[in-house]
PDB file of C-alpha atoms in Angstrom:
ATOM      1  CA  MET A   8      -8.159  19.851   4.594  1.00 90.00           C
ATOM      2  CA  LYS A   9      -6.875  18.143   7.714  1.00 96.00           C
ATOM      3  CA  GLN A  10      -3.710  16.072   7.427  1.00 95.00           C
ATOM      4  CA  ARG A  11      -5.354  12.828   8.580  1.00 96.00           C
ATOM      5  CA  GLU A  12      -8.043  13.210   5.927  1.00 97.00           C
ATOM      6  CA  ARG A  13      -5.431  14.000   3.273  1.00 97.00           C
ATOM      7  CA  ARG A  14      -3.457  10.861   4.156  1.00 97.00           C
ATOM      8  CA  ILE A  15      -6.554   8.651   4.016  1.00 98.00           C
ATOM      9  CA  ILE A  16      -7.436  10.153   0.641  1.00 97.00           C
ATOM     10  CA  ARG A  17      -3.916   9.387  -0.608  1.00 97.00           C
ATOM     11  CA  LEU A  18      -4.312   5.734   0.423  1.00 98.00           C
ATOM     12  CA  ASN A  19      -7.646   5.633  -1.398  1.00 97.00           C
ATOM     13  CA  GLU A  20      -6.072   7.208  -4.488  1.00 98.00           C
ATOM     14  CA  VAL A  21      -3.417   4.489  -4.609  1.00 98.00           C
ATOM     15  CA  PHE A  22      -6.185   1.882  -4.370  1.00 98.00           C
ATOM     16  CA  ARG A  23      -8.150   3.538  -7.193  1.00 98.00           C
ATOM     17  CA  GLU A  24      -4.999   3.749  -9.318  1.00 98.00           C
ATOM     18  CA  TYR A  25      -4.538   0.021  -8.728  1.00 98.00           C
ATOM     19  CA  GLN A  26      -8.124  -0.564  -9.870  1.00 98.00           C
ATOM     20  CA  ALA A  27      -7.439   1.476 -13.029  1.00 98.00           C
ATOM     21  CA  ALA A  28      -4.292  -0.584 -13.641  1.00 98.00           C
ATOM     22  CA  GLN A  29      -6.351  -3.768 -13.318  1.00 98.00           C
ATOM     23  CA  VAL A  30      -8.752  -2.464 -15.968  1.00 98.00           C
ATOM     24  CA  ALA A  31      -5.801  -1.602 -18.225  1.00 98.00           C
ATOM     25  CA  VAL A  32      -4.348  -5.102 -17.757  1.00 98.00           C
ATOM     26  CA  ARG A  33      -7.694  -6.671 -18.730  1.00 98.00           C
ATOM     27  CA  MET A  34      -7.937  -4.416 -21.789  1.00 98.00           C
ATOM     28  CA  LEU A  35      -4.386  -5.238 -22.856  1.00 98.00           C
ATOM     29  CA  ALA A  36      -5.086  -8.949 -22.381  1.00 98.00           C
ATOM     30  CA  ALA A  37      -8.095  -8.627 -24.687  1.00 98.00           C
ATOM     31  CA  GLU A  38      -6.002  -6.774 -27.267  1.00 98.00           C
ATOM     32  CA  LEU A  39      -3.290  -9.450 -27.107  1.00 98.00           C
ATOM     33  CA  ARG A  40      -5.907 -12.153 -27.708  1.00 97.00           C
ATOM     34  CA  ARG A  41      -6.957 -10.261 -30.856  1.00 98.00           C
ATOM     35  CA  ASP A  42      -3.396  -9.444 -31.939  1.00 98.00           C
ATOM     36  CA  PRO A  43      -0.603 -11.427 -30.235  1.00 97.00           C
ATOM     37  CA  SER A  44       2.042  -9.155 -31.829  1.00 97.00           C
ATOM     38  CA  PHE A  45       0.495  -5.936 -30.442  1.00 98.00           C
ATOM     39  CA  LEU A  46       3.343  -5.311 -27.983  1.00 98.00           C
ATOM     40  CA  ASN A  47       6.025  -5.576 -30.666  1.00 97.00           C
ATOM     41  CA  ALA A  48       5.276  -2.005 -31.785  1.00 97.00           C
ATOM     42  CA  PHE A  49       6.372  -0.853 -28.304  1.00 98.00           C
ATOM     43  CA  ASN A  50       9.490  -3.034 -28.254  1.00 98.00           C
ATOM     44  CA  LEU A  51       7.804  -5.272 -25.673  1.00 98.00           C
ATOM     45  CA  GLN A  52       7.054  -8.984 -25.558  1.00 96.00           C
ATOM     46  CA  ALA A  53       4.391 -11.262 -24.141  1.00 95.00           C
ATOM     47  CA  ALA A  54       6.719 -12.024 -21.192  1.00 97.00           C
ATOM     48  CA  ASP A  55       6.645  -8.320 -20.260  1.00 98.00           C
ATOM     49  CA  PHE A  56       2.858  -8.415 -20.142  1.00 98.00           C
ATOM     50  CA  LYS A  57       2.925 -11.610 -18.083  1.00 97.00           C
ATOM     51  CA  ARG A  58       5.163  -9.934 -15.485  1.00 97.00           C
ATOM     52  CA  LEU A  59       2.876  -6.893 -15.442  1.00 97.00           C
ATOM     53  CA  LYS A  60      -0.159  -9.065 -14.872  1.00 97.00           C
ATOM     54  CA  THR A  61       1.602 -11.073 -12.156  1.00 96.00           C
ATOM     55  CA  ASN A  62       3.142  -8.112 -10.303  1.00 96.00           C
ATOM     56  CA  THR A  63       0.504  -5.373 -10.481  1.00 97.00           C
ATOM     57  CA  GLU A  64      -1.050  -6.027  -7.086  1.00 96.00           C
ATOM     58  CA  ALA A  65       2.316  -6.428  -5.343  1.00 95.00           C
ATOM     59  CA  THR A  66       3.566  -3.192  -6.899  1.00 97.00           C
ATOM     60  CA  TYR A  67       0.573  -1.252  -5.612  1.00 98.00           C
ATOM     61  CA  LEU A  68       0.716  -2.911  -2.188  1.00 97.00           C
ATOM     62  CA  VAL A  69       4.279  -1.637  -1.843  1.00 97.00           C
ATOM     63  CA  ARG A  70       3.179   1.840  -2.943  1.00 97.00           C
ATOM     64  CA  MET A  71       0.280   1.866  -0.511  1.00 97.00           C
ATOM     65  CA  GLN A  72       2.522   0.795   2.342  1.00 97.00           C
ATOM     66  CA  ALA A  73       4.985   3.563   1.407  1.00 97.00           C
ATOM     67  CA  GLU A  74       2.176   6.147   1.656  1.00 97.00           C
ATOM     68  CA  PHE A  75       1.143   4.701   4.997  1.00 98.00           C
ATOM     69  CA  GLU A  76       4.655   4.664   6.404  1.00 97.00           C
ATOM     70  CA  GLY A  77       5.331   8.189   5.154  1.00 97.00           C
ATOM     71  CA  GLY A  78       2.274   9.444   6.986  1.00 97.00           C
ATOM     72  CA  LEU A  79       3.144   7.683  10.232  1.00 97.00           C
ATOM     73  CA  ARG A  80       6.716   8.956  10.113  1.00 97.00           C
ATOM     74  CA  SER A  81       5.411  12.480   9.546  1.00 97.00           C
ATOM     75  CA  ILE A  82       3.219  12.157  12.655  1.00 96.00           C
ATOM     76  CA  TRP A  83       6.117  10.736  14.674  1.00 97.00           C
ATOM     77  CA  VAL A  84       8.573  13.499  13.766  1.00 96.00           C
ATOM     78  CA  SER A  85       6.006  16.279  14.174  1.00 95.00           C
ATOM     79  CA  THR A  86       4.422  15.174  17.436  1.00 94.00           C
ATOM     80  CA  ILE A  87       6.815  12.866  19.271  1.00 94.00           C
ATOM     81  CA  ARG A  88      10.500  13.134  18.373  1.00 94.00           C
ATOM     82  CA  ASP A  89      12.817  13.508  15.420  1.00 95.00           C
ATOM     83  CA  THR A  90      13.943   9.880  15.202  1.00 95.00           C
ATOM     84  CA  TYR A  91      13.534   7.071  12.681  1.00 94.00           C
ATOM     85  CA  PRO A  92      12.385   3.922  14.506  1.00 97.00           C
ATOM     86  CA  PRO A  93      11.762   0.675  12.627  1.00 97.00           C
ATOM     87  CA  MET A  94       8.250   0.514  11.207  1.00 96.00           C
ATOM     88  CA  SER A  95       7.202  -2.268  13.586  1.00 96.00           C
ATOM     89  CA  VAL A  96       8.229  -0.112  16.581  1.00 97.00           C
ATOM     90  CA  LEU A  97       6.532   2.926  15.062  1.00 97.00           C
ATOM     91  CA  LEU A  98       3.253   1.027  14.623  1.00 97.00           C
ATOM     92  CA  GLN A  99       3.285  -0.351  18.162  1.00 97.00           C
ATOM     93  CA  SER A 100       4.263   2.951  19.746  1.00 98.00           C
ATOM     94  CA  LEU A 101       1.637   4.989  17.908  1.00 98.00           C
ATOM     95  CA  SER A 102      -0.949   2.316  18.672  1.00 98.00           C
ATOM     96  CA  ALA A 103      -0.195   2.567  22.378  1.00 98.00           C
ATOM     97  CA  ARG A 104      -0.185   6.380  22.363  1.00 97.00           C
ATOM     98  CA  ARG A 105      -3.453   6.612  20.390  1.00 97.00           C
ATOM     99  CA  SER A 106      -5.225   3.675  22.118  1.00 97.00           C
ATOM    100  CA  ILE A 107      -5.739   1.883  18.822  1.00 98.00           C
ATOM    101  CA  PRO A 108      -7.597  -1.431  19.162  1.00 98.00           C
ATOM    102  CA  VAL A 109      -5.376  -4.502  18.979  1.00 98.00           C
ATOM    103  CA  GLN A 110      -7.129  -5.906  15.886  1.00 98.00           C
ATOM    104  CA  VAL A 111      -6.630  -2.639  13.982  1.00 98.00           C
ATOM    105  CA  THR A 112      -2.932  -2.660  14.858  1.00 98.00           C
ATOM    106  CA  GLU A 113      -2.564  -6.347  13.995  1.00 98.00           C
ATOM    107  CA  ASN A 114      -4.162  -5.832  10.583  1.00 98.00           C
ATOM    108  CA  ALA A 115      -1.905  -2.875   9.795  1.00 98.00           C
ATOM    109  CA  ASP A 116       1.046  -4.988  10.881  1.00 97.00           C
ATOM    110  CA  ARG A 117      -0.099  -7.866   8.630  1.00 97.00           C
ATOM    111  CA  ALA A 118      -0.023  -5.442   5.693  1.00 97.00           C
ATOM    112  CA  ARG A 119       3.467  -4.294   6.751  1.00 96.00           C
ATOM    113  CA  LYS A 120       4.743  -7.859   7.005  1.00 95.00           C
ATOM    114  CA  PHE A 121       3.313  -8.773   3.620  1.00 95.00           C
ATOM    115  CA  ARG A 122       4.966  -5.710   2.084  1.00 95.00           C
ATOM    116  CA  ASN A 123       8.265  -6.843   3.605  1.00 94.00           C
ATOM    117  CA  ALA A 124       7.765 -10.334   2.199  1.00 93.00           C
ATOM    118  CA  ILE A 125       7.184  -8.845  -1.265  1.00 93.00           C
ATOM    119  CA  VAL A 126      10.194  -6.545  -1.115  1.00 92.00           C
ATOM    120  CA  HIS A 127      12.512  -9.196   0.290  1.00 89.00           C
ATOM    121  CA  GLU A 128      11.134 -11.937  -1.994  1.00 80.00           C
ATOM    122  CA  ASP A 129      10.168 -14.128   0.932  1.00 75.00           C
ATOM    123  CA  SER A 130       6.488 -14.830   0.450  1.00 59.00           C
ATOM    124  CA  GLY A 131       6.645 -17.670   2.980  1.00 59.00           C
ATOM    125  CA  ARG A 132       7.247 -15.205   5.819  1.00 64.00           C
ATOM    126  CA  ALA A 133       3.842 -13.569   5.773  1.00 67.00           C
ATOM    127  CA  GLY A 134       0.309 -14.425   4.800  1.00 85.00           C
ATOM    128  CA  ALA A 135      -0.970 -12.774   1.646  1.00 91.00           C
ATOM    129  CA  VAL A 136      -2.931  -9.555   2.038  1.00 95.00           C
ATOM    130  CA  SER A 137      -5.214  -8.336  -0.730  1.00 96.00           C
ATOM    131  CA  MET A 138      -5.022  -4.789  -1.998  1.00 97.00           C
ATOM    132  CA  GLN A 139      -8.604  -4.219  -0.841  1.00 97.00           C
ATOM    133  CA  ASP A 140      -7.842  -5.413   2.700  1.00 98.00           C
ATOM    134  CA  ALA A 141      -4.643  -3.368   2.894  1.00 98.00           C
ATOM    135  CA  ALA A 142      -6.442  -0.217   1.756  1.00 97.00           C
ATOM    136  CA  ARG A 143      -9.226  -0.712   4.299  1.00 98.00           C
ATOM    137  CA  TRP A 144      -6.908  -1.651   7.190  1.00 98.00           C
ATOM    138  CA  LEU A 145      -4.401   1.149   6.672  1.00 98.00           C
ATOM    139  CA  ALA A 146      -7.102   3.803   6.283  1.00 98.00           C
ATOM    140  CA  LEU A 147      -8.773   2.539   9.459  1.00 98.00           C
ATOM    141  CA  TYR A 148      -5.462   2.730  11.334  1.00 98.00           C
ATOM    142  CA  PHE A 149      -5.011   6.319  10.115  1.00 96.00           C
ATOM    143  CA  SER A 150      -8.497   7.201  11.337  1.00 97.00           C
ATOM    144  CA  TYR A 151      -7.124   6.951  14.900  1.00 97.00           C
ATOM    145  CA  MET A 152      -4.418   9.538  14.247  1.00 97.00           C
ATOM    146  CA  PRO A 153      -4.822  13.179  15.267  1.00 95.00           C
ATOM    147  CA  ALA A 154      -6.658  15.344  12.736  1.00 96.00           C
ATOM    148  CA  ASN A 155      -3.578  17.518  12.264  1.00 94.00           C
ATOM    149  CA  TRP A 156       0.040  17.221  13.263  1.00 90.00           C
TER     150      TRP A 156
END
């Protein structure tokens, strides 16, 4: 399997794992409606579930961005030079080298900025990006990368 294809599959796997987590959250919510003390057996409380429900998408957005960044850094080191530029520079440089359309680059950068806002607890710095959009945008960006590196 070519490296580009493998990286796109990994992004898709993170998205599917997120979807499975969403199903699990819905199932746990249903169980807690039936038995509000259900989590006690696991030494957990309703507040733990509330945080899970609130943070699931953000957690997976960070994971997806980590997969994306790891792939781009692998391309950079293997095909350009053994340096560690900031992610914004990496995106712009690879976009220029691979002639990636501006909108594709801007969408990937929106996902990057939203990830940064999540990690740095500054949601006012970037517009929200859904998990579905991030998965689609980052996979599309990767589709412009060389098949192997």
